mmCIF file with all atom_site columns, C-alpha atoms in Angstrom:
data_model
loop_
_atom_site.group_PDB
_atom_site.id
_atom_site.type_symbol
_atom_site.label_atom_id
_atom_site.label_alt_id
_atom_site.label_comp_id
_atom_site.label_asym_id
_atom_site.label_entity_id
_atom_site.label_seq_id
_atom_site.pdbx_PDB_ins_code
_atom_site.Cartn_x
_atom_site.Cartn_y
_atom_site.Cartn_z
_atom_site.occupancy
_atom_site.B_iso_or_equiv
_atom_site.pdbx_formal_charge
_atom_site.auth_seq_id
_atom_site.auth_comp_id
_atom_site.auth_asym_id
_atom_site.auth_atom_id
_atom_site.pdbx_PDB_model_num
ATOM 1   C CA . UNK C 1 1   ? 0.000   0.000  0.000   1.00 92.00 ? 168 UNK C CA 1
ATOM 2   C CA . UNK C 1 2   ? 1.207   3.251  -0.928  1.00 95.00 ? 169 UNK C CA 1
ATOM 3   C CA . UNK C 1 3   ? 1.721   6.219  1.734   1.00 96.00 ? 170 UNK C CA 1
ATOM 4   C CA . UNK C 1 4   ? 1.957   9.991  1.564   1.00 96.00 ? 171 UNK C CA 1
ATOM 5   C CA . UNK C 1 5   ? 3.980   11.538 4.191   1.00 97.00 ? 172 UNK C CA 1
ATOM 6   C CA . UNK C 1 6   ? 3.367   15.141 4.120   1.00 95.00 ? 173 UNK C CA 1
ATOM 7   C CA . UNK C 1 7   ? 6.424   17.765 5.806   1.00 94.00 ? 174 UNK C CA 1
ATOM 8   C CA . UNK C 1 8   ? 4.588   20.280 7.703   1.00 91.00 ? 175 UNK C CA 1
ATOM 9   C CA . UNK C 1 9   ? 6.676   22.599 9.605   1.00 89.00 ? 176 UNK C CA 1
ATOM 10  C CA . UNK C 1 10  ? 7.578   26.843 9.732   1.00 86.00 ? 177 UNK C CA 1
ATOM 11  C CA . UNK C 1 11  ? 9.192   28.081 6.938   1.00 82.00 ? 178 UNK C CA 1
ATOM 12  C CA . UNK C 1 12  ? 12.707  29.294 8.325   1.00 82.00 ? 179 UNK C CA 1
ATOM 13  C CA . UNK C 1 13  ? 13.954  32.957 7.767   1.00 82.00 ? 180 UNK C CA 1
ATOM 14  C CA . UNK C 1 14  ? 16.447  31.932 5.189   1.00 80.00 ? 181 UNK C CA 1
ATOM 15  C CA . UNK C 1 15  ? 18.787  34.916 6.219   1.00 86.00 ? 182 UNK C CA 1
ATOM 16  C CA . UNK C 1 16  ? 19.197  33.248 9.959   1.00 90.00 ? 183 UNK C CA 1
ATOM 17  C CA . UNK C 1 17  ? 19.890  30.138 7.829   1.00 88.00 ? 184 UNK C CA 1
ATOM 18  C CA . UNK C 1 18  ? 24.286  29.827 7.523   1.00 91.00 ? 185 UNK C CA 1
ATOM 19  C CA . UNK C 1 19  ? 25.589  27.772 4.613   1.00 91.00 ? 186 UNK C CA 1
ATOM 20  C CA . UNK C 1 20  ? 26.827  25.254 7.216   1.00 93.00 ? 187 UNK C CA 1
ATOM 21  C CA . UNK C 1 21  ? 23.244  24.707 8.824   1.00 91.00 ? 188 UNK C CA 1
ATOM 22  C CA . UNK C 1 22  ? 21.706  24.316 5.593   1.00 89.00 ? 189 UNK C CA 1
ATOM 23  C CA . UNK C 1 23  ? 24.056  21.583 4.103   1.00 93.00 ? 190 UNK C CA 1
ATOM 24  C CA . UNK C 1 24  ? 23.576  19.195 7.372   1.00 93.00 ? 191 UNK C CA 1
ATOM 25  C CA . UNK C 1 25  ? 19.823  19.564 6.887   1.00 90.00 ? 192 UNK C CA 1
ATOM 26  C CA . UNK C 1 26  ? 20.475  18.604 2.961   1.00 91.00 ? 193 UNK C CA 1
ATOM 27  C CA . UNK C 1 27  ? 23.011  16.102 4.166   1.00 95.00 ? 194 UNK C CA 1
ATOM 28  C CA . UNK C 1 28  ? 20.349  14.512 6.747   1.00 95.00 ? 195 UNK C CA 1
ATOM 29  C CA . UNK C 1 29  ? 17.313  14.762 4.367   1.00 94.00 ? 196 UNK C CA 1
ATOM 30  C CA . UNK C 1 30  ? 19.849  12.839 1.556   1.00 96.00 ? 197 UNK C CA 1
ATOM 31  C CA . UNK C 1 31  ? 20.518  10.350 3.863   1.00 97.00 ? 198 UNK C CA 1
ATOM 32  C CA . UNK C 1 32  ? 17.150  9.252  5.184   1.00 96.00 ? 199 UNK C CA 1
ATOM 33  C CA . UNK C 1 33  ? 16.095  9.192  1.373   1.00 96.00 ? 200 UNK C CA 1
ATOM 34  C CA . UNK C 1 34  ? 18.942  6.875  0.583   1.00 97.00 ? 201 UNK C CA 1
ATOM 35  C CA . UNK C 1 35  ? 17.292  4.786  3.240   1.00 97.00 ? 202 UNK C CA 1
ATOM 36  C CA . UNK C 1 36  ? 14.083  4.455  1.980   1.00 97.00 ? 203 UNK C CA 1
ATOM 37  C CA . UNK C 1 37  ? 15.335  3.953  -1.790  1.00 97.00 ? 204 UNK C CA 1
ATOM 38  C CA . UNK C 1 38  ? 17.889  1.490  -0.153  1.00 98.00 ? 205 UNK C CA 1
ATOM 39  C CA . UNK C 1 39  ? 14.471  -0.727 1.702   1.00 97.00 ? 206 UNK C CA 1
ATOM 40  C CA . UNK C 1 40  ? 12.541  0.082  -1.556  1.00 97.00 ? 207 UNK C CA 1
ATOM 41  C CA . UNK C 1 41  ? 10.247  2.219  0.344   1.00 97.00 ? 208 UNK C CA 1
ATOM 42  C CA . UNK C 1 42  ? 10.666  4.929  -1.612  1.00 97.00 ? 209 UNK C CA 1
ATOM 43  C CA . UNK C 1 43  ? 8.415   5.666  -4.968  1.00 97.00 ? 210 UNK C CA 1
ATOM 44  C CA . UNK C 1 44  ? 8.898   9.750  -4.911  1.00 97.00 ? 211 UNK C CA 1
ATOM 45  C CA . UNK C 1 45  ? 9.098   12.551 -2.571  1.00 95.00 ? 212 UNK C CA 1
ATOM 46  C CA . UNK C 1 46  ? 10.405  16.528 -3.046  1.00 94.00 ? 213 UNK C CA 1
ATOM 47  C CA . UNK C 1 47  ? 10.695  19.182 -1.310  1.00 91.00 ? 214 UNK C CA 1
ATOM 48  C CA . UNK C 1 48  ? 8.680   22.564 -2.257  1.00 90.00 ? 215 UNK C CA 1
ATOM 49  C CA . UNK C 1 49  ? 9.338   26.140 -3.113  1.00 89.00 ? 216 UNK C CA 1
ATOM 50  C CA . UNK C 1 50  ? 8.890   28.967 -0.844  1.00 84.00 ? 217 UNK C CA 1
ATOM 51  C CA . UNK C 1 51  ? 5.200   30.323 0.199   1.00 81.00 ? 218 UNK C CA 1
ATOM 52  C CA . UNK C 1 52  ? 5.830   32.913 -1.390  1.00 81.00 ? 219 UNK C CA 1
ATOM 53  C CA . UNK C 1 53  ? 5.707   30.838 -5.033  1.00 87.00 ? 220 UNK C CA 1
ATOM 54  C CA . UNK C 1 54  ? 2.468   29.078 -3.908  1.00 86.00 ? 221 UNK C CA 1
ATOM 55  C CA . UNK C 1 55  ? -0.688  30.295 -5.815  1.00 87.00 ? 222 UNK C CA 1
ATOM 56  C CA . UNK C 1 56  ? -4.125  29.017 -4.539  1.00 83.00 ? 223 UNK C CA 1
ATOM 57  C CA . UNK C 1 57  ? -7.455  28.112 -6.707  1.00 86.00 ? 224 UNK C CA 1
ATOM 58  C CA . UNK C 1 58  ? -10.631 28.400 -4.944  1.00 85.00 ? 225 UNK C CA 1
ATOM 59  C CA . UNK C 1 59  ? -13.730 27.194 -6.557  1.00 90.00 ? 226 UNK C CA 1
ATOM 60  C CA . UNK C 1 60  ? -17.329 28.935 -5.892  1.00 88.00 ? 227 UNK C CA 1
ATOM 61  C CA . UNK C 1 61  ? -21.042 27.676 -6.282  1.00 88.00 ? 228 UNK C CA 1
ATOM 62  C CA . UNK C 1 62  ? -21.855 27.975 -10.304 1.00 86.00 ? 229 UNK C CA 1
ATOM 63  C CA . UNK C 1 63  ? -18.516 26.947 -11.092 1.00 87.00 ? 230 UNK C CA 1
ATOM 64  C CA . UNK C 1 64  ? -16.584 30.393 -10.552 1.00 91.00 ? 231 UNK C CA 1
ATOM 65  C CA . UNK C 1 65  ? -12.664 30.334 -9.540  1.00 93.00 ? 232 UNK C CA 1
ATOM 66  C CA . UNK C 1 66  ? -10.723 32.619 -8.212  1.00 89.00 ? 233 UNK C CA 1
ATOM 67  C CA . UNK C 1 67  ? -6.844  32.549 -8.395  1.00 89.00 ? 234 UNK C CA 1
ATOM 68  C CA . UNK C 1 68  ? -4.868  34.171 -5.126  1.00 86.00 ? 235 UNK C CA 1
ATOM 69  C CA . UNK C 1 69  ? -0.911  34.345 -4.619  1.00 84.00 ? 236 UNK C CA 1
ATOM 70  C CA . UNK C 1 70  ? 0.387   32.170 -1.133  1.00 74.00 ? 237 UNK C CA 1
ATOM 71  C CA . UNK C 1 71  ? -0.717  29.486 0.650   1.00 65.00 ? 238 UNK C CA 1
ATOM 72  C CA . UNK C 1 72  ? -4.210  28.269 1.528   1.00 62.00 ? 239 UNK C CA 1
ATOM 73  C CA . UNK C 1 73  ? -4.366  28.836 5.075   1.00 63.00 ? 240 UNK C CA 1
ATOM 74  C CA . UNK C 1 74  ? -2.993  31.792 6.748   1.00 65.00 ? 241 UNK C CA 1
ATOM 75  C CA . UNK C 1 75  ? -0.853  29.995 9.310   1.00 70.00 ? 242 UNK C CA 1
ATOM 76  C CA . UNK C 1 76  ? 2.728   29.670 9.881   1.00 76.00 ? 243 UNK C CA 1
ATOM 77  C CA . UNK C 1 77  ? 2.791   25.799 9.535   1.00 80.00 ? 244 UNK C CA 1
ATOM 78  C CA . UNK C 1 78  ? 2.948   24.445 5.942   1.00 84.00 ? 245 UNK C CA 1
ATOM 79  C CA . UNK C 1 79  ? 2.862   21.803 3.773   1.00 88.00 ? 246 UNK C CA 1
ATOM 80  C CA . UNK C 1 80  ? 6.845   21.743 2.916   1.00 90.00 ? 247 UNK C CA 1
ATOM 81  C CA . UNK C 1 81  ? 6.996   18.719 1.023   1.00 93.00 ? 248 UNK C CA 1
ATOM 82  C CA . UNK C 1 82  ? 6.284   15.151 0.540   1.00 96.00 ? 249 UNK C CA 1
ATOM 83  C CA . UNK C 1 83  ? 6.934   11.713 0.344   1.00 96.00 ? 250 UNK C CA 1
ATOM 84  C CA . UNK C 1 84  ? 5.152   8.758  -1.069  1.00 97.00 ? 251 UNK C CA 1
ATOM 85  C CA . UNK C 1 85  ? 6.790   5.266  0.312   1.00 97.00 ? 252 UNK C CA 1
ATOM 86  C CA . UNK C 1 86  ? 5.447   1.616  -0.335  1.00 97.00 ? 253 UNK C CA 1
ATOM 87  C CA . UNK C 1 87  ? 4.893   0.044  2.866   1.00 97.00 ? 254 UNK C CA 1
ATOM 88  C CA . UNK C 1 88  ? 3.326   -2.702 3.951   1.00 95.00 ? 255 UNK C CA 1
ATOM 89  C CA . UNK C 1 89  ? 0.746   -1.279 6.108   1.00 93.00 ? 256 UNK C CA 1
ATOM 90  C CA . UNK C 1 90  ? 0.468   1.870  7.983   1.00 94.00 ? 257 UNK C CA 1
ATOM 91  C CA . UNK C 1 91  ? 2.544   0.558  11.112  1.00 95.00 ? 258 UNK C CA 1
ATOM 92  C CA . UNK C 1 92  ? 5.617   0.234  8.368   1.00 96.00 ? 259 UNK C CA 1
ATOM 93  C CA . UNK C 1 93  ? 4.569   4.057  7.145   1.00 96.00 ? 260 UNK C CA 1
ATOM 94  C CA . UNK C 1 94  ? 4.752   5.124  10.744  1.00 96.00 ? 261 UNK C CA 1
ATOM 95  C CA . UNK C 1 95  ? 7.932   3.899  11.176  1.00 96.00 ? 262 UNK C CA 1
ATOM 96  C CA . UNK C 1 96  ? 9.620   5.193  8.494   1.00 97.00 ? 263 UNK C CA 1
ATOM 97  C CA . UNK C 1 97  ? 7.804   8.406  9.592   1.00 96.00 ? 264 UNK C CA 1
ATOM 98  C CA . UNK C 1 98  ? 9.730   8.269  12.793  1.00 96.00 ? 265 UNK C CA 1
ATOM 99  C CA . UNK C 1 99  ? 12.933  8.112  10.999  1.00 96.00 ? 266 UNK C CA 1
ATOM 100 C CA . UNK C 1 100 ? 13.096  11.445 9.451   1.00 95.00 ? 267 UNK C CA 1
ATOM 101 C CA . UNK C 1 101 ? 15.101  13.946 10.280  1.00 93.00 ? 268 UNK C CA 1
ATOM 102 C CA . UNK C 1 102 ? 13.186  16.693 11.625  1.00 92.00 ? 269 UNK C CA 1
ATOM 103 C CA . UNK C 1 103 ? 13.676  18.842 14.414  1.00 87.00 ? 270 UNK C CA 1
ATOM 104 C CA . UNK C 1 104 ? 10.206  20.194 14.753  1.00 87.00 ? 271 UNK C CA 1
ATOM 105 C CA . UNK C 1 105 ? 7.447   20.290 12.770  1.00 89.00 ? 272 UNK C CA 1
ATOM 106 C CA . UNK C 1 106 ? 4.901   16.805 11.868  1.00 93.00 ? 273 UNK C CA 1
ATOM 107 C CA . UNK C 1 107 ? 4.306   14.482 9.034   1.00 95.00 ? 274 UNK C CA 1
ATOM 108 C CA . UNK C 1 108 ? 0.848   13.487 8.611   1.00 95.00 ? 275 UNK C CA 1
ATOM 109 C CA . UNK C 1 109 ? 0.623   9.712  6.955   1.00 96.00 ? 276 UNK C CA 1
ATOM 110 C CA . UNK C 1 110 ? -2.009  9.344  4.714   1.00 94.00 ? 277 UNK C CA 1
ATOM 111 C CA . UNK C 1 111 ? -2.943  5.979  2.422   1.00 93.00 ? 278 UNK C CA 1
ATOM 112 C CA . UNK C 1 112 ? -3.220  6.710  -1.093  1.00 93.00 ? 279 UNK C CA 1
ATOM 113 C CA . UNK C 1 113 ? -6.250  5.527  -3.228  1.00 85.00 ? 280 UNK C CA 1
ATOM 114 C CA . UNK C 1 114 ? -4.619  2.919  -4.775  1.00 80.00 ? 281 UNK C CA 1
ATOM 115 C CA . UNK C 1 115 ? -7.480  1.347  -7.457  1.00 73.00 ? 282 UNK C CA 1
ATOM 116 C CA . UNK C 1 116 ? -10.600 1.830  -9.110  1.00 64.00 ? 283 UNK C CA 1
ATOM 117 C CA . UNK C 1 117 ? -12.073 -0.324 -6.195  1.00 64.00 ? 284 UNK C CA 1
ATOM 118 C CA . UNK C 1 118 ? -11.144 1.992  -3.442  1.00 60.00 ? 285 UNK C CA 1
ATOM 119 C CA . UNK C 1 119 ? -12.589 4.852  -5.366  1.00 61.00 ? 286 UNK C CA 1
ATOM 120 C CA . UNK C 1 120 ? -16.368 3.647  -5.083  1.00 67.00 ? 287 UNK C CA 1
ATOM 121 C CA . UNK C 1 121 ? -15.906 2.791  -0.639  1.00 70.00 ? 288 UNK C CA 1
ATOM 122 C CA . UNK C 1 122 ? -16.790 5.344  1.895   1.00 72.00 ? 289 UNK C CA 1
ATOM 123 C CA . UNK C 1 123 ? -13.939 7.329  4.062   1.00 72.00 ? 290 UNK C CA 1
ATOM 124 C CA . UNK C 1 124 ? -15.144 5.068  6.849   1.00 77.00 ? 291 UNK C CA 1
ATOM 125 C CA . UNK C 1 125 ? -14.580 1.744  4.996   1.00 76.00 ? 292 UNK C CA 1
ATOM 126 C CA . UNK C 1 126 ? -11.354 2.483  3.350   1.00 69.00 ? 293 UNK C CA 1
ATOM 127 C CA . UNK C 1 127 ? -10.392 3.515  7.108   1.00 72.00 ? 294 UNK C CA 1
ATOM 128 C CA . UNK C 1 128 ? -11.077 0.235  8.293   1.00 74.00 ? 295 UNK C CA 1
ATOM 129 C CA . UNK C 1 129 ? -9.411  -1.642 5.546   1.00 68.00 ? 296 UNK C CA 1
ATOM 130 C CA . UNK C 1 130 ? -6.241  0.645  6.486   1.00 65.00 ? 297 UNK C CA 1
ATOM 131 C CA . UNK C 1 131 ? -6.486  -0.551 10.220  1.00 68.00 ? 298 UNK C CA 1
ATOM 132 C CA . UNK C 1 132 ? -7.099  -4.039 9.166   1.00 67.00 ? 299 UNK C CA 1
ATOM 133 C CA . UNK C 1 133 ? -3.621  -3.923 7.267   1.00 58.00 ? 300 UNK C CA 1
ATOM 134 C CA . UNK C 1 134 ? -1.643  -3.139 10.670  1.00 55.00 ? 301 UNK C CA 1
#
């Protein structure tokens, strides 16, 4: 089953950032990726640009959008990137989830629609398949 592991953290000031400080967090982020390509856990993950390059769609009643500049919510936590691993069940996900090297911050582990099957069950049912797979 296929997770997404989605970096939410503070964006940092990137002029408090040194050089030094950000090649360890490159250096740590490389290495727990070699990890998961190394279990073949790993199908894809990135990191993502700035808020500042984020643009947002919102969609109204009778099919009107409207396109704003930054992120959705007005918050200081972000989505700042993702992974999506093959594990075997979500006890697997979690544990790779455990493994990254963060500071501060969360990953929330989500299970990824996988077939057409899993598009026609409830929230409540695919939940329930999920926990069945621990």
């Amino acid at each position: 089953m296929q997770y997404m592991l989605l970096l939410i953290g503070e964006e940092p000031n990137w002029e408090d950032v040194s050089p030094d400080e950000m090649q360890a967090t490159i250096d740590q982020m490389s290495k727990y990726n070699d990890e998961l390509k190394e279990a073949g856990a790993m199908v894809t993950g990135h990191g993502l640009r700035e808020r500042a390059t984020a643009s947002v769609v919102r969609f109204a009643e009778g099919g009107e959008t409207t396109v704003t500049d930054g992120p959705f919510a007005e918050t200081k936590e972000q989505l700042m990137g993702f992974w999506i691993v093959e594990c075997a069940n979500l006890d697997e996900a979690l544990a790779w989830t455990r493994k990254a090297p963060l500071e501060e911050g969360a990953i929330e582990v989500r299970p990824l629609v996988e077939d057409d099957e899993e598009q026609e069950i409830s929230g409540e049912e695919l939940l329930e398949r999920v926990q069945d797979k621990r």
